[in-house]
XYZ file of C-alpha atoms in Angstrom:
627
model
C 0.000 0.000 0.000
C 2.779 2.560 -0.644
C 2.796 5.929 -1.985
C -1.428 6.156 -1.868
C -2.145 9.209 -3.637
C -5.573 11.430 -3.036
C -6.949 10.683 -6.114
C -6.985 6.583 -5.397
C -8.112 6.708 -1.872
C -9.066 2.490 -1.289
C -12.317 1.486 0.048
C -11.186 -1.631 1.598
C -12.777 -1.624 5.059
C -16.512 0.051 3.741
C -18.328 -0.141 7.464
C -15.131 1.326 9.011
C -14.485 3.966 6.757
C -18.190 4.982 6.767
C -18.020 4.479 10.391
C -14.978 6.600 11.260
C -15.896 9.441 8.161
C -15.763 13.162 9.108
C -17.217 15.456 6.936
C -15.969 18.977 6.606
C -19.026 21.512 6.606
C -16.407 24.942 7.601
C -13.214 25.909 7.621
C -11.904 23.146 10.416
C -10.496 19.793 9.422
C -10.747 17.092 12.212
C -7.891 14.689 13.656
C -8.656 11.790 11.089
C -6.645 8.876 9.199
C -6.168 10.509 5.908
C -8.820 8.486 4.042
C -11.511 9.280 5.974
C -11.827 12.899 5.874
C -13.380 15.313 3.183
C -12.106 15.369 0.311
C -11.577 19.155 0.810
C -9.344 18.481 3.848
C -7.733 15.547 2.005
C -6.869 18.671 -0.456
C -5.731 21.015 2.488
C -3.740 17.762 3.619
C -1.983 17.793 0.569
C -0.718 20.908 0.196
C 0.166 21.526 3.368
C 2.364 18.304 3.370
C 3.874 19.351 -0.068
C 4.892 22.969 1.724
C 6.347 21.097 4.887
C 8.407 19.004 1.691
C 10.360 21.912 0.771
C 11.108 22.716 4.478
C 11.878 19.587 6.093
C 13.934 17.490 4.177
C 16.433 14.131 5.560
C 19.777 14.519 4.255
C 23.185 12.767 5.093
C 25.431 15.147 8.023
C 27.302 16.793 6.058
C 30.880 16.123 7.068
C 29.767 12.423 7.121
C 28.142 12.437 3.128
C 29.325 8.910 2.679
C 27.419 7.546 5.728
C 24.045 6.227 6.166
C 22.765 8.361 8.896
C 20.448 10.788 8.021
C 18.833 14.151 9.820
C 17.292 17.436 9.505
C 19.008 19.321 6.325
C 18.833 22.837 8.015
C 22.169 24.665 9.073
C 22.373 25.537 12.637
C 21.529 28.762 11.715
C 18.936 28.236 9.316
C 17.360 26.149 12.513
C 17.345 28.764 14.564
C 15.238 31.284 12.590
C 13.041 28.133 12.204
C 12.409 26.469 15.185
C 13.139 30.218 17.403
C 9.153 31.135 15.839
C 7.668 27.554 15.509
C 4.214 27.532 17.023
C 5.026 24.509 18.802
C 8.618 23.688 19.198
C 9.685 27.332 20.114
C 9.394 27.481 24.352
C 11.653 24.014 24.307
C 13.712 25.694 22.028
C 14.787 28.931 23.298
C 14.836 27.075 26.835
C 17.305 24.727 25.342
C 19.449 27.403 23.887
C 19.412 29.556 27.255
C 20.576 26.011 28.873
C 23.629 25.720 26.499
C 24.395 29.790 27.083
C 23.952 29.360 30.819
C 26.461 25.727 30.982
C 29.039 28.011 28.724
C 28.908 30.961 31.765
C 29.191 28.560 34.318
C 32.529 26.604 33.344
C 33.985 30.139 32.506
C 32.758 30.811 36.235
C 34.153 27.775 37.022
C 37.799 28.960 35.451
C 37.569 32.636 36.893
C 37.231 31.252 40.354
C 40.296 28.281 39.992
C 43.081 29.635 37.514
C 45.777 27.980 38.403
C 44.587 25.884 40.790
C 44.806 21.255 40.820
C 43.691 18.800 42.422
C 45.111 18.065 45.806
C 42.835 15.375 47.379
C 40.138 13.206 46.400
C 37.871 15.547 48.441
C 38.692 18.174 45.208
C 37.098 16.029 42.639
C 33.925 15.893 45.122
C 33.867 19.852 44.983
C 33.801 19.903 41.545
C 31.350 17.283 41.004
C 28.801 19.660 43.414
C 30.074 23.160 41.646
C 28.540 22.062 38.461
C 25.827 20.273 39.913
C 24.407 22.942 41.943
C 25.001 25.624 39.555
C 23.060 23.680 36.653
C 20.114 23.156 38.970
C 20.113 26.820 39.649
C 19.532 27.384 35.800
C 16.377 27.158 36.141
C 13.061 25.731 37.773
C 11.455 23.135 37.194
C 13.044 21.950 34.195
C 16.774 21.021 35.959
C 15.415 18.623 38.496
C 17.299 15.626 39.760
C 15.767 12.010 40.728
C 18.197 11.636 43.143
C 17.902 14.549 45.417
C 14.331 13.826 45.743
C 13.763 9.587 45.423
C 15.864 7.251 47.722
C 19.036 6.941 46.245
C 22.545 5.739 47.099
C 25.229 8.379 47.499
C 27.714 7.758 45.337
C 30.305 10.284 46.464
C 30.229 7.883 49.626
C 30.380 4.440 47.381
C 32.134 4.478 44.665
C 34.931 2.368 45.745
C 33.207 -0.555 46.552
C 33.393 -3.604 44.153
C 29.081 -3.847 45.171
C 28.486 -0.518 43.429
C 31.198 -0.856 40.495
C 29.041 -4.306 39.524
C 25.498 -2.419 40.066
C 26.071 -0.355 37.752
C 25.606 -2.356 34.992
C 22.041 -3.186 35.796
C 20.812 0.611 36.981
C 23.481 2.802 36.136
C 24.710 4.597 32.990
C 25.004 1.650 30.463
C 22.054 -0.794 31.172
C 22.729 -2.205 27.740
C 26.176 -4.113 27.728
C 25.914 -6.958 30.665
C 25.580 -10.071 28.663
C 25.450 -13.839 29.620
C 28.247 -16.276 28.955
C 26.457 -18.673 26.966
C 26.981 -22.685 25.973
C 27.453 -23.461 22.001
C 24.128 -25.343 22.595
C 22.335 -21.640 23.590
C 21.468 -18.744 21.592
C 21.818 -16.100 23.863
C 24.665 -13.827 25.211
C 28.385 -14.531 24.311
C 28.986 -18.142 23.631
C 32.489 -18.604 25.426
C 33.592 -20.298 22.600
C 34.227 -16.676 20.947
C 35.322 -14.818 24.135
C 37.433 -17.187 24.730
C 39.361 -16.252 21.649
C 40.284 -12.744 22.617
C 41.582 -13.993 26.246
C 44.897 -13.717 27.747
C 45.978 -17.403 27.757
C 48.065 -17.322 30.641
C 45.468 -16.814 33.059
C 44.025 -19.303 34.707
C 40.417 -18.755 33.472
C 39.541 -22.744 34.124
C 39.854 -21.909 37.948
C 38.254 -18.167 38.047
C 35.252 -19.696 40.057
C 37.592 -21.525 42.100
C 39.529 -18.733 42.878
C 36.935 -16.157 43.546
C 35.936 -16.388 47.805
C 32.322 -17.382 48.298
C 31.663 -18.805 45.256
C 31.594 -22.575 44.368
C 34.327 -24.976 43.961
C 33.439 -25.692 40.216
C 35.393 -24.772 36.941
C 34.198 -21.792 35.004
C 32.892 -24.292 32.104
C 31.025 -25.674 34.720
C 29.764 -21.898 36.342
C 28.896 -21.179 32.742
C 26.605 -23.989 31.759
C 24.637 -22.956 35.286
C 24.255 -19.440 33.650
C 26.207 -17.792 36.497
C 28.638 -16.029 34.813
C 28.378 -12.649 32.581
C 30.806 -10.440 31.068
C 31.092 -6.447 29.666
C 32.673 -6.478 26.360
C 33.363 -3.548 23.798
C 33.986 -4.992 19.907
C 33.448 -1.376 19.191
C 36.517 -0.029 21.461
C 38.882 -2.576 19.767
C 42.269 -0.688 18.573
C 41.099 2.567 18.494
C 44.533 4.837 18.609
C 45.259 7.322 20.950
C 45.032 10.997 19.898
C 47.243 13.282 21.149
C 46.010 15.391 24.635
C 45.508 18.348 24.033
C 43.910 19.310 28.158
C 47.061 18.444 29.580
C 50.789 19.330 29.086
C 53.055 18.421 32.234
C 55.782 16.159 31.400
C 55.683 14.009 33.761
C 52.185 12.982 33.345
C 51.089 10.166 30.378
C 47.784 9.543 29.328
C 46.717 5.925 29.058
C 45.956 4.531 25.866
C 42.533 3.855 24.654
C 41.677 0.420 25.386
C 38.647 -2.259 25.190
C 38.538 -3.978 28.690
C 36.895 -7.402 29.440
C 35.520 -7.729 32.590
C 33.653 -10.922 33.995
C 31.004 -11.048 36.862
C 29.486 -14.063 38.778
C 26.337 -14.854 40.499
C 26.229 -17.349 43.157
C 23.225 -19.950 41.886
C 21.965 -20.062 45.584
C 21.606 -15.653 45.554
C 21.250 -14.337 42.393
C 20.326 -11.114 43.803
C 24.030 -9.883 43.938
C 26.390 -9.465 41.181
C 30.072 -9.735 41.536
C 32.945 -8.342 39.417
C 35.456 -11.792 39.484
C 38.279 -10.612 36.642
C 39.272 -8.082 34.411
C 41.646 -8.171 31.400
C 42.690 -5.056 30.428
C 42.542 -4.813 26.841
C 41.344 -6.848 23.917
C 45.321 -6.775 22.802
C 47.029 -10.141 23.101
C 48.421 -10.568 26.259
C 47.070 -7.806 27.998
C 47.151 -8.097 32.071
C 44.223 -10.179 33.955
C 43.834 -8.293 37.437
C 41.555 -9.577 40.247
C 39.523 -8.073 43.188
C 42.972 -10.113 45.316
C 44.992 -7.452 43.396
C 44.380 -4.341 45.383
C 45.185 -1.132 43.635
C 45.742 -2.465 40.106
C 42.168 -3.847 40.425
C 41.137 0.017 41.767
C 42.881 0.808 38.435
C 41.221 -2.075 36.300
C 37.913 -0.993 37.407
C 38.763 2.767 36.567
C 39.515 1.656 32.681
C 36.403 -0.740 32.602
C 34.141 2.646 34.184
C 36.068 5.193 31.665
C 35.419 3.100 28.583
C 31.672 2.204 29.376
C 30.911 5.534 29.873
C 32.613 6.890 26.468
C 30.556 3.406 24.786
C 27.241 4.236 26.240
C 27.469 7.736 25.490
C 28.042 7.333 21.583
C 27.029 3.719 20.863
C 23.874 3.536 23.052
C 23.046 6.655 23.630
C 23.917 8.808 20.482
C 23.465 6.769 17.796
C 20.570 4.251 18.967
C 18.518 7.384 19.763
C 19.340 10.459 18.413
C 20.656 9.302 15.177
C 18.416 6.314 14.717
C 15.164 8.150 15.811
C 15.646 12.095 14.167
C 14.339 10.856 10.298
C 11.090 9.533 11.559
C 10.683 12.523 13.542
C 11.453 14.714 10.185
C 9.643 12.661 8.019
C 6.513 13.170 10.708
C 6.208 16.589 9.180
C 6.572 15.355 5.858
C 4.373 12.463 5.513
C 1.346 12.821 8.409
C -0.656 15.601 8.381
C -1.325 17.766 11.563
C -4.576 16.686 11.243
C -3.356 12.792 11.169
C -4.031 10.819 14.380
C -0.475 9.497 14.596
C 1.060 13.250 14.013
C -0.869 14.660 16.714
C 1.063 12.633 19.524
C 4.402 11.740 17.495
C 4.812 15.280 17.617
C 5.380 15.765 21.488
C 8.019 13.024 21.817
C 10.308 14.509 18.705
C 9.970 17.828 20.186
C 13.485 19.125 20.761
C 15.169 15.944 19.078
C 16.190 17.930 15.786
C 17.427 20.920 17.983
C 19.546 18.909 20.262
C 21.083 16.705 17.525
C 22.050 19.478 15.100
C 23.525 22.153 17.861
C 25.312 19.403 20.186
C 26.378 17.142 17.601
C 28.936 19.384 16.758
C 29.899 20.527 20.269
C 30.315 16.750 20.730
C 32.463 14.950 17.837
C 34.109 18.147 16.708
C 37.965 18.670 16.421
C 38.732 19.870 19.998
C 35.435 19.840 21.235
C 34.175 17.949 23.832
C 34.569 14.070 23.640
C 38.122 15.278 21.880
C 38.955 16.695 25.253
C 37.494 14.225 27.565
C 38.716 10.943 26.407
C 41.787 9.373 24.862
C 41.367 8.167 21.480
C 39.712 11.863 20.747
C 37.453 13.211 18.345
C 38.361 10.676 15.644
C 37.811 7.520 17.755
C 34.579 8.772 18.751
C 33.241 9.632 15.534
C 34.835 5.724 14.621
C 32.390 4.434 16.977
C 29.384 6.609 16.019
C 29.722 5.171 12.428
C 30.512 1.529 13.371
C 27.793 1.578 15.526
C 25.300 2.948 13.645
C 26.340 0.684 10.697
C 25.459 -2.248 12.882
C 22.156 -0.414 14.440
C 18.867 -1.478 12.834
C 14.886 -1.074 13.568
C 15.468 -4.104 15.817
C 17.544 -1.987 18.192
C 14.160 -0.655 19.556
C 13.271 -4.604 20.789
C 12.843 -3.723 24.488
C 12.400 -7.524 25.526
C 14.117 -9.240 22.810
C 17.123 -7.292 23.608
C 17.100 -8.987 27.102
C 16.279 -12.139 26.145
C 18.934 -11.649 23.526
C 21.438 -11.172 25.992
C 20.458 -13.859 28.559
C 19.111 -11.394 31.382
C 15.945 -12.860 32.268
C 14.785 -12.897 35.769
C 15.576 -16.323 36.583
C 19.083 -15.608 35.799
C 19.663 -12.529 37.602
C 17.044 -11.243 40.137
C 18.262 -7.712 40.386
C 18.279 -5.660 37.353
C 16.133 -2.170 37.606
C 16.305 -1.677 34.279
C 14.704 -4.871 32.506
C 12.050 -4.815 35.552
C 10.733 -0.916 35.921
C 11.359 -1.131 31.999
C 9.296 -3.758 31.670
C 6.574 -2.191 33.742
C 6.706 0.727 31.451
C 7.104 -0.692 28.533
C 4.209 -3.120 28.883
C 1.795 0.745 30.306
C 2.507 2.301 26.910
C 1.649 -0.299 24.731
C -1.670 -0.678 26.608
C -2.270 2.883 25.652
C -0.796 2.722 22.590
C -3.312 -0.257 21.766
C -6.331 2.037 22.834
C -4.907 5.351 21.284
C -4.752 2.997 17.600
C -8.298 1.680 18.138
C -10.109 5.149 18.419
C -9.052 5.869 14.940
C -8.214 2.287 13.307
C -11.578 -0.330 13.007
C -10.023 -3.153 11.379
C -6.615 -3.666 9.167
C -7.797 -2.495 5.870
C -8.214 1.157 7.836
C -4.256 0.247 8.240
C -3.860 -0.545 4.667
C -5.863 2.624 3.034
C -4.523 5.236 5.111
C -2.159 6.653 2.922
C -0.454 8.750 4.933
C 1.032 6.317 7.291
C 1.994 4.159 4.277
C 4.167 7.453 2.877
C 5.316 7.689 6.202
C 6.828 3.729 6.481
C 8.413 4.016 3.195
C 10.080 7.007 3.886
C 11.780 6.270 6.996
C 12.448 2.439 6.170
C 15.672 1.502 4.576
C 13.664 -0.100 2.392
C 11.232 2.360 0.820
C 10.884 2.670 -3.017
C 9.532 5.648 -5.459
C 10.564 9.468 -4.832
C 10.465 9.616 -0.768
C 11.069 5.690 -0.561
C 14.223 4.890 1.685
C 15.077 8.741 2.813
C 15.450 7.738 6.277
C 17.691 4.673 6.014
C 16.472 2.893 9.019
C 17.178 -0.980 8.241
C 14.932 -3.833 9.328
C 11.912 -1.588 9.796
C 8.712 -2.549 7.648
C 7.837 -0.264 4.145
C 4.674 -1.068 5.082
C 2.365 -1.226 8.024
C -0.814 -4.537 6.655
C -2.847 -4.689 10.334
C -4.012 -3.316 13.320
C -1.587 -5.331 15.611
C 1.793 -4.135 13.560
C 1.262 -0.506 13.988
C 0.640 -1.309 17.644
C 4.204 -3.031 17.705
C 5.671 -0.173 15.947
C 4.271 2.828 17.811
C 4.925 1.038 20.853
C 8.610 0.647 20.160
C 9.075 4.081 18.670
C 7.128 5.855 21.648
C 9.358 3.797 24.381
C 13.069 4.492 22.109
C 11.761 8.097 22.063
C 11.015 8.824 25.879
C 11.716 5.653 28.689
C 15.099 4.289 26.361
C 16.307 7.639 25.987
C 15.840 8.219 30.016
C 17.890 5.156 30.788
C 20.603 5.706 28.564
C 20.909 9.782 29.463
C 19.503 10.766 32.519
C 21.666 8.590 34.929
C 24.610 10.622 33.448
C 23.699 13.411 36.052
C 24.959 11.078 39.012
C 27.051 8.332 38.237
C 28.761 9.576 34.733
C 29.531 13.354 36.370
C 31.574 12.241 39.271
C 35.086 11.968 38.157
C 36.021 9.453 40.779
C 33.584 7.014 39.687
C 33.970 7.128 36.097
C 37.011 8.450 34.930
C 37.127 9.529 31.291
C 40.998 9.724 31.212
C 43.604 7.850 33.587
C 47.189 8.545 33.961
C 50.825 7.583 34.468
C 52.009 9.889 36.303
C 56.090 9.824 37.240
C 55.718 10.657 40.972
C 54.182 7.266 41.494
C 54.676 3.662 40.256
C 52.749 2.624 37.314
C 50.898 0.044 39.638
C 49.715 2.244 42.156
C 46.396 3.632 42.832
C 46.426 7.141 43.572
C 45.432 10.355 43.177
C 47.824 11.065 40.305
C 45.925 8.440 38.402
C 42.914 10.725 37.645
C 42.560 13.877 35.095
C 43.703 17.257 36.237
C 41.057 19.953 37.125
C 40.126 21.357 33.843
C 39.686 17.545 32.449
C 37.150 16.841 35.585
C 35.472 20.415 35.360
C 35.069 19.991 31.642
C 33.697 16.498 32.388
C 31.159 17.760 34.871
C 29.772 20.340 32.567
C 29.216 18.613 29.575
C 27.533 15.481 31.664
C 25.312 18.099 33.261
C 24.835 20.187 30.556
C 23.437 16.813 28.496
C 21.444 15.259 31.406
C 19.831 17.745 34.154
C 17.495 18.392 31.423
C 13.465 17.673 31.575
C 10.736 19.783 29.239
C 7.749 17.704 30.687
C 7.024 14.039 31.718
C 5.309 10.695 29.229
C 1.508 11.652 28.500
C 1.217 14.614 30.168
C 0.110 16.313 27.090
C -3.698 14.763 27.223
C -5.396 17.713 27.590
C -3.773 19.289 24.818
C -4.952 17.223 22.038
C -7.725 18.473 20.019
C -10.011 15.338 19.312
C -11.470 14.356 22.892
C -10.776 10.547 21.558
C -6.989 11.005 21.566
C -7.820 13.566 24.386
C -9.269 11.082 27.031
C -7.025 7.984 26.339
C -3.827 10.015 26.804
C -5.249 11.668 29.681
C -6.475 8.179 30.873
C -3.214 6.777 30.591
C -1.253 9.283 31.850
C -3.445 9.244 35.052
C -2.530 5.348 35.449
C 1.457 6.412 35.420
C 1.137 8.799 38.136
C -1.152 7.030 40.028
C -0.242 3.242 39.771
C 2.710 2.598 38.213
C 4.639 5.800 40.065
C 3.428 4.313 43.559
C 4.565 0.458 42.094
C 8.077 1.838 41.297
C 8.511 3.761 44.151
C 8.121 0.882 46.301
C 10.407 -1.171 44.567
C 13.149 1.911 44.985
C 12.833 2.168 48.854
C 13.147 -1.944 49.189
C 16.247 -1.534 47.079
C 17.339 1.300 49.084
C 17.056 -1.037 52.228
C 18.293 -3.984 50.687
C 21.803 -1.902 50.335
C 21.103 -1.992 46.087
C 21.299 1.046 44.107
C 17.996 2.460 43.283
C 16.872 2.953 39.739
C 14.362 6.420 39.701
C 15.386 7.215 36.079
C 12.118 5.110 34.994
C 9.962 6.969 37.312
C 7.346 8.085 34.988
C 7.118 12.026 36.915
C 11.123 11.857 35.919
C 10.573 10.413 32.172
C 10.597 12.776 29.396
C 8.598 12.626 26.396
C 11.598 13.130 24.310
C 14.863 13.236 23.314
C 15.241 16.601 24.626
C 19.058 16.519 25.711
């Protein structure tokens, strides 16, 4: 059913489209799948689509023309005369600029009030950690709220030493996404140890880990792994990326690390899988590369350091840059382009792209540039990050946006590994806006031929899928999503998963930034050699100067202390009192019984000595991609 055109509008579900047909008797059109209305506001459609056309149009970034991501064509500037007098997207947009003006005054605050100054103790780091913090909050109320000054939460200032919190964060910190199971050849989930094994330092003694490890079983790690007990972190993406050179700090006598790709394996015992425990580390991919231990003392301090520094840099342009931002922006463009603002589906898209075409286009830049941010934060620089951007995003598909399959796929169910925030609250989330999803898609959509004939949506598919044929076919690249939408049931899959990537993945992957990814102690973006020590000591000399941590805090603030609203809250907004009551409905059941649920769940946690997980709140999930 691609590329319906006005004149061939298909009668395939008669008693639903007679059913559902508006007709237009004044000026107003009404919310309506595109078939359905007059044939006056099927004109109006038209036209106002082919205007948007000429406006909004998905291109490849333009210092990437060879690549297959695609955005927003506009210039930065051009975007700002734009979206600076757009009806709807203005208030979020001249919010978000006064954000990035305000972060840029407070670091040269930040500068004014330290010239010259380093760290001296730990207790340094912590002061510049709460600088940046505070300040940002200050920016302005209520949009640079934080979870965890308000929701029970575990202070990790106080706990980031501890091997309990280091493993924790896997399953409710930054990166939720990496953790995998080591599988059997017989399984299909996680990383068959077959293949890890191949990238392993052969000198260690990896048949006795278990063995080795205090309060876990006497049984070989063969053995540990066919009981689904063991799991690993591992970064293909961070494999051999070269160093660039540092250009944030100069002394002599201090030596950046190299970039590396860490493996680090964790254990459950099968009588408490409740608790996760970090058993080994290898520090690179490289052959050879050191295996250190928690027995190992400060080079396991260290080891941890590297595995924290590269999961952060991974999540931040792997998970969180290219799996929303970049995968999400062309079906937020194409929104304009192919669905009406009188199209059911348009009139609540539109509130969870706000913002994403802003952010992407003004912080891209800021991010991946020559000396810019990620160029001055970690070691393999500007180059290395855009390496994984495009590696990643080469490998990223439609089936990215899986919420469930991606667990499964990993080997994370709940009989494996009790605590895990993520998959659970996610879960609950997940599961709330597909339920409204379902009920939003059956005000408007009778049967599957009202699927079929709506033209509109049909455009819409083959435009953003990879896919796509005729004119518009293909323009947004994505792979492995549908050209086509045939029932009732698949646009309830898709708008489910699009929704959730849009507003609860984004949260996960962003927000927790603010408290675990700021704090230079816990996750270090840089380490060093530093001549006043030996190379195998922990110490203070092993983290980043002052500038590096102060330009670390900002730019982790400055991306995640930011909330425009919260999921559904827009009910009352919506024109057509269908759409009007079943967001409202549904937004209703968040704040009233999943909020309580989750809540719950957070202060048993917070007893139970686990971290909490309030990103997932629904009062603390945004819409959008709006930072």
């Amino acid at each position: 059913m691609i590329g319906f055109q006005l004149t061939s509008v298909a009668l395939l579900c008669t008693m639903c489209l007679v059913n559902g047909y508006a007709g237009i008797f004044g000026d107003e059109c009404p919310v309506e799948l595109s078939q359905k209305t007059s044939r006056a506001c099927q004109e109006r459609r038209y036209r106002q689509l082919l205007a948007n056309k000429n406006i909004y149009q998905l291109v490849p970034i333009s210092f990437l023309p060879n690549e297959p991501i695609r955005w927003l064509n506009m210039t930065s500037d051009k975007m700002r005369a734009v979206f600076s007098k757009h009806p709807f997207e203005q208030w979020e947009f001249n919010i978000y600029l006064a954000k990035t003006a305000g972060g840029a005054e407070i670091l040269k605050q930040w500068h004014k009030l330290n010239a010259g100054e380093d760290i001296q103790s730990f207790a340094d780091f912590v002061k510049i950690y709460t600088f940046f913090r505070k300040a940002q909050e200050k920016l302005g109320d209520p949009y640079f709220k934080n979870p965890s000054d308000e929701e029970p939460f575990q202070n990790i200032i106080k706990y980031w030493m501890r091997d309990k919190v280091f493993a924790e964060q896997r399953l409710a910190g930054v990166n939720p996404m990496t953790l995998m199971r080591i599988s059997t050849d017989r399984e299909n989930v996680g990383l068959k140890w077959s293949e890890l094994k191949k990238v392993l330092n052969q000198e260690f003694d990896w048949e006795n880990l278990i063995i080795n490890t205090p309060n876990m079983p006497k049984i070989s790690l063969p053995k540990a792994i066919s009981s689904k007990m063991v799991f690993v972190l591992r970064y293909p993406l961070l494999d051999y990326l070269p160093a660039m050179p540092d250009i944030m700090e100069s002394r002599p006598h201090r030596k950046m690390w190299d970039p590396t790709s860490p493996i680090t394996f964790f254990a459950v015992h099968p009588n408490n899988r409740n608790n996760l425990i970090p058993i080994a580390i290898q520090m690179d991919v490289k052959p050879g590369s050191p295996v250190y231990t928690p027995k190992d003392d400060g080079l396991w301090m260290l080891a941890k350091l590297s595995v924290q520094g590269a999961d952060l840099g991974y999540n931040q342009v792997a998970e969180h840059l290219t799996k929303t931002h970049l995968l999400l922006e062309p079906f937020c463009v194409s929104k304009d382009r192919q669905l009406s603002e009188n199209h059911p589906l348009h009139q609540i898209i539109k509130y969870h792209c706000r913002g994403i075409s802003i952010t992407d286009k003004l912080a891209f830049q800021l991010l991946l540039g020559p000396n810019e941010n990620l160029h001055k934060l970690f070691p393999y620089g500007y180059r290395g990050a855009v390496n994984i951007a495009l590696k990643s995003y080469r490998q990223t598909s439609w089936k990215d946006t899986d919420f469930m399959g991606n667990i499964k796929k990993r080997g994370l169910d709940f009989r494996t590994l009790l605590y895990f925030p993520y998959r659970d609250d996610g879960k609950f989330i997940f599961e709330t806006i597909q339920k409204a999803v379902r009920e939003y898609v059956n005000q408007y959509y009778e049967c599957d031929e009202d699927v079929q004939s709506d033209y509109e949506l049909q455009n819409f598919m083959n435009e953003v899928s990879a896919d796509g044929v005729g004119i518009d076919g293909g323009n947004g690249n994505v792979k492995d999503l549908p050209n086509e939408l045939t029932s009732v049931d698949s646009l309830v899959v898709f708008l489910t998963r699009l929704l959730w990537q849009l507003s609860a993945q984004h949260a996960a992957l962003n927000y927790p930034v603010t408290d675990y990814g700021g704090f230079t102690l816990n996750m270090p973006t840089k380490l060093y050699r530093d001549s006043r020590v030996s190379d195998d000591v922990f110490s203070l000399f092993s983290f980043p100067n002052a500038n590096i941590s102060a330009q670390h805090a900002i730019v982790a603030f400055s991306l995640t202390n930011y909330r425009y609203d919260s999921l559904f809250d827009y009910g009352s907004q919506l024109p057509d009192k269908r759409g009007r009551d079943v967001i409202s409905k549904w937004f209703n059941f968040l704040q009233r019984r999943v909020q309580p649920s989750l809540e719950k769940r957070n202060q048993n946690r917070f007893k139970g000595d686990h971290l909490t997980y309030p990103y997932l709140l629904p009062r603390w999930i945004p819409n959008g991609v709006q930072t």
